[in-house]
């Protein structure tokens, strides 16, 4: 059960990182926005 939870967590982390990298490559995120998203992720 905890293994499944870990796999879900890693999948979500991977999805988030992929999304952030894509946004960075497109230049759509400002530094403040990145910091805010990172802080929100840490609170998750």
N, CA, C and O atoms as a printed pandas DataFrame, in Angstrom:
     atom_number atom_name residue_name chain_id  residue_number  x_coord  y_coord  z_coord
0              1         N          UNK        A               1    0.835   -1.197    0.000
1              2        CA          UNK        A               1    0.000    0.000    0.000
2              3         C          UNK        A               1    0.875    1.255    0.000
3              4         O          UNK        A               1    0.630    2.181   -0.772
4              5         N          UNK        A               2    1.890    1.287    0.861
5              6        CA          UNK        A               2    2.779    2.449    0.885
6              7         C          UNK        A               2    3.650    2.488   -0.376
7              8         O          UNK        A               2    4.074    3.562   -0.803
8              9         N          UNK        A               3    3.916    1.318   -0.971
9             10        CA          UNK        A               3    4.678    1.280   -2.217
10            11         C          UNK        A               3    3.893    1.964   -3.332
11            12         O          UNK        A               3    4.452    2.727   -4.119
12            13         N          UNK        A               4    2.593    1.684   -3.390
13            14        CA          UNK        A               4    1.739    2.324   -4.389
14            15         C          UNK        A               4    1.707    3.836   -4.177
15            16         O          UNK        A               4    1.776    4.604   -5.137
16            17         N          UNK        A               5    1.603    4.258   -2.925
17            18        CA          UNK        A               5    1.597    5.683   -2.612
18            19         C          UNK        A               5    2.913    6.331   -3.055
19            20         O          UNK        A               5    2.914    7.441   -3.586
20            21         N          UNK        A               6    4.016    5.641   -2.837
21            22        CA          UNK        A               6    5.316    6.144   -3.273
22            23         C          UNK        A               6    5.398    6.276   -4.785
23            24         O          UNK        A               6    5.949    7.249   -5.300
24            25         N          UNK        A               7    4.851    5.295   -5.496
25            26        CA          UNK        A               7    4.857    5.344   -6.958
26            27         C          UNK        A               7    4.010    6.503   -7.464
27            28         O          UNK        A               7    4.389    7.186   -8.416
28            29         N          UNK        A               8    2.871    6.722   -6.833
29            30        CA          UNK        A               8    2.008    7.840   -7.220
30            31         C          UNK        A               8    2.727    9.161   -6.969
31            32         O          UNK        A               8    2.686   10.069   -7.800
32            33         N          UNK        A               9    3.384    9.261   -5.821
33            34        CA          UNK        A               9    4.116   10.486   -5.483
34            35         C          UNK        A               9    5.211   10.761   -6.509
35            36         O          UNK        A               9    5.379   11.899   -6.948
36            37         N          UNK        A              10    5.955    9.728   -6.893
37            38        CA          UNK        A              10    7.030    9.906   -7.862
38            39         C          UNK        A              10    6.479   10.282   -9.235
39            40         O          UNK        A              10    7.084   11.081   -9.950
40            41         N          UNK        A              11    5.343    9.711   -9.602
41            42        CA          UNK        A              11    4.725   10.059  -10.882
42            43         C          UNK        A              11    4.301   11.520  -10.899
43            44         O          UNK        A              11    4.509   12.222  -11.889
44            45         N          UNK        A              12    3.706   11.974   -9.803
45            46        CA          UNK        A              12    3.289   13.375   -9.717
46            47         C          UNK        A              12    4.498   14.303   -9.737
47            48         O          UNK        A              12    4.465   15.356  -10.375
48            49         N          UNK        A              13    5.558   13.917   -9.043
49            50        CA          UNK        A              13    6.783   14.717   -9.033
50            51         C          UNK        A              13    7.368   14.814  -10.439
51            52         O          UNK        A              13    7.778   15.890  -10.875
52            53         N          UNK        A              14    7.403   13.696  -11.136
53            54        CA          UNK        A              14    7.917   13.668  -12.498
54            55         C          UNK        A              14    7.079   14.559  -13.411
55            56         O          UNK        A              14    7.619   15.309  -14.225
56            57         N          UNK        A              15    5.760   14.471  -13.271
57            58        CA          UNK        A              15    4.862   15.294  -14.072
58            59         C          UNK        A              15    5.086   16.777  -13.791
59            60         O          UNK        A              15    5.131   17.588  -14.716
60            61         N          UNK        A              16    5.225   17.125  -12.521
61            62        CA          UNK        A              16    5.459   18.521  -12.142
62            63         C          UNK        A              16    6.771   19.029  -12.732
63            64         O          UNK        A              16    6.821   20.118  -13.303
64            65         N          UNK        A              17    7.828   18.240  -12.592
65            66        CA          UNK        A              17    9.134   18.662  -13.096
66            67         C          UNK        A              17    9.121   18.803  -14.614
67            68         O          UNK        A              17    9.720   19.731  -15.158
68            69         N          UNK        A              18    8.442   17.887  -15.295
69            70        CA          UNK        A              18    8.328   17.968  -16.748
70            71         C          UNK        A              18    7.601   19.241  -17.151
71            72         O          UNK        A              18    8.004   19.933  -18.087
72            73         N          UNK        A              19    6.533   19.537  -16.439
73            74        CA          UNK        A              19    5.758   20.747  -16.715
74            75         C          UNK        A              19    6.599   21.998  -16.497
75            76         O          UNK        A              19    6.576   22.914  -17.320
76            77         N          UNK        A              20    7.339   22.042  -15.397
77            78        CA          UNK        A              20    8.182   23.204  -15.096
78            79         C          UNK        A              20    9.269   23.366  -16.150
79            80         O          UNK        A              20    9.530   24.482  -16.599
80            81         N          UNK        A              21    9.904   22.274  -16.550
81            82        CA          UNK        A              21   10.953   22.340  -17.573
82            83         C          UNK        A              21   10.374   22.856  -18.885
83            84         O          UNK        A              21   10.988   23.694  -19.546
84            85         N          UNK        A              22    9.198   22.362  -19.265
85            86        CA          UNK        A              22    8.562   22.834  -20.498
86            87         C          UNK        A              22    8.257   24.325  -20.421
87            88         O          UNK        A              22    8.482   25.054  -21.387
88            89         N          UNK        A              23    7.753   24.777  -19.293
89            90        CA          UNK        A              23    7.454   26.199  -19.107
90            91         C          UNK        A              23    8.735   27.029  -19.190
91            92         O          UNK        A              23    8.747   28.100  -19.797
92            93         N          UNK        A              24    9.803   26.535  -18.583
93            94        CA          UNK        A              24   11.074   27.261  -18.617
94            95         C          UNK        A              24   11.603   27.364  -20.042
95            96         O          UNK        A              24   12.113   28.409  -20.446
96            97         N          UNK        A              25   11.482   26.286  -20.796
97            98        CA          UNK        A              25   11.953   26.293  -22.172
98            99         C          UNK        A              25   11.141   27.258  -23.023
99           100         O          UNK        A              25   11.661   27.851  -23.968
100          101         N          UNK        A              26    9.865   27.413  -22.685
101          102        CA          UNK        A              26    9.009   28.345  -23.414
102          103         C          UNK        A              26    9.160   29.772  -22.906
103          104         O          UNK        A              26    8.638   30.705  -23.515
104          105         N          UNK        A              27    9.871   29.949  -21.793
105          106        CA          UNK        A              27   10.073   31.274  -21.229
106          107         C          UNK        A              27    8.812   31.867  -20.632
107          108         O          UNK        A              27    8.691   33.087  -20.522
108          109         N          UNK        A              28    7.868   31.015  -20.243
109          110        CA          UNK        A              28    6.574   31.502  -19.767
110          111         C          UNK        A              28    6.569   31.823  -18.280
111          112         O          UNK        A              28    5.660   32.500  -17.800
112          113         N          UNK        A              29    7.562   31.350  -17.548
113          114        CA          UNK        A              29    7.566   31.570  -16.101
114          115         C          UNK        A              29    8.543   32.669  -15.711
115          116         O          UNK        A              29    9.669   32.718  -16.205
116          117         N          UNK        A              30    8.108   33.534  -14.836
117          118        CA          UNK        A              30    9.015   34.518  -14.259
118          119         C          UNK        A              30    9.688   33.894  -13.039
119          120         O          UNK        A              30    9.254   32.845  -12.563
120          121         N          UNK        A              31   10.726   34.518  -12.540
121          122        CA          UNK        A              31   11.433   34.001  -11.370
122          123         C          UNK        A              31   10.506   33.940  -10.162
123          124         O          UNK        A              31   10.539   32.961   -9.416
124          125         N          UNK        A              32    9.690   34.951   -9.956
125          126        CA          UNK        A              32    8.772   34.977   -8.815
126          127         C          UNK        A              32    7.776   33.828   -8.905
127          128         O          UNK        A              32    7.453   33.203   -7.895
128          129         N          UNK        A              33    7.298   33.555  -10.090
129          130        CA          UNK        A              33    6.330   32.478  -10.276
130          131         C          UNK        A              33    6.970   31.129   -9.969
131          132         O          UNK        A              33    6.346   30.275   -9.340
132          133         N          UNK        A              34    8.207   30.934  -10.407
133          134        CA          UNK        A              34    8.914   29.681  -10.125
134          135         C          UNK        A              34    9.092   29.498   -8.629
135          136         O          UNK        A              34    8.870   28.408   -8.103
136          137         N          UNK        A              35    9.495   30.566   -7.938
137          138        CA          UNK        A              35    9.688   30.489   -6.494
138          139         C          UNK        A              35    8.376   30.153   -5.792
139          140         O          UNK        A              35    8.361   29.354   -4.856
140          141         N          UNK        A              36    7.298   30.744   -6.229
141          142        CA          UNK        A              36    5.986   30.506   -5.630
142          143         C          UNK        A              36    5.561   29.057   -5.855
143          144         O          UNK        A              36    5.074   28.402   -4.933
144          145         N          UNK        A              37    5.742   28.558   -7.069
145          146        CA          UNK        A              37    5.366   27.174   -7.365
146          147         C          UNK        A              37    6.225   26.201   -6.569
147          148         O          UNK        A              37    5.719   25.190   -6.082
148          149         N          UNK        A              38    7.505   26.487   -6.431
149          150        CA          UNK        A              38    8.388   25.612   -5.670
150          151         C          UNK        A              38    7.967   25.578   -4.207
151          152         O          UNK        A              38    7.934   24.514   -3.589
152          153         N          UNK        A              39    7.644   26.751   -3.652
153          154        CA          UNK        A              39    7.203   26.813   -2.256
154          155         C          UNK        A              39    5.902   26.037   -2.073
155          156         O          UNK        A              39    5.747   25.306   -1.095
156          157         N          UNK        A              40    4.969   26.193   -3.009
157          158        CA          UNK        A              40    3.696   25.469   -2.938
158          159         C          UNK        A              40    3.950   23.965   -3.011
159          160         O          UNK        A              40    3.283   23.191   -2.325
160          161         N          UNK        A              41    4.908   23.549   -3.836
161          162        CA          UNK        A              41    5.226   22.130   -3.953
162          163         C          UNK        A              41    5.795   21.593   -2.646
163          164         O          UNK        A              41    5.477   20.477   -2.237
164          165         N          UNK        A              42    6.643   22.395   -1.988
165          166        CA          UNK        A              42    7.221   21.951   -0.718
166          167         C          UNK        A              42    6.141   21.770    0.343
167          168         O          UNK        A              42    6.262   20.905    1.210
168          169         N          UNK        A              43    5.102   22.568    0.282
169          170        CA          UNK        A              43    4.013   22.470    1.248
170          171         C          UNK        A              43    3.156   21.238    0.987
171          172         O          UNK        A              43    2.425   20.795    1.873
172          173         N          UNK        A              44    3.238   20.673   -0.233
173          174        CA          UNK        A              44    2.453   19.489   -0.601
174          175         C          UNK        A              44    2.859   18.340    0.275
175          176         O          UNK        A              44    2.323   17.241    0.138
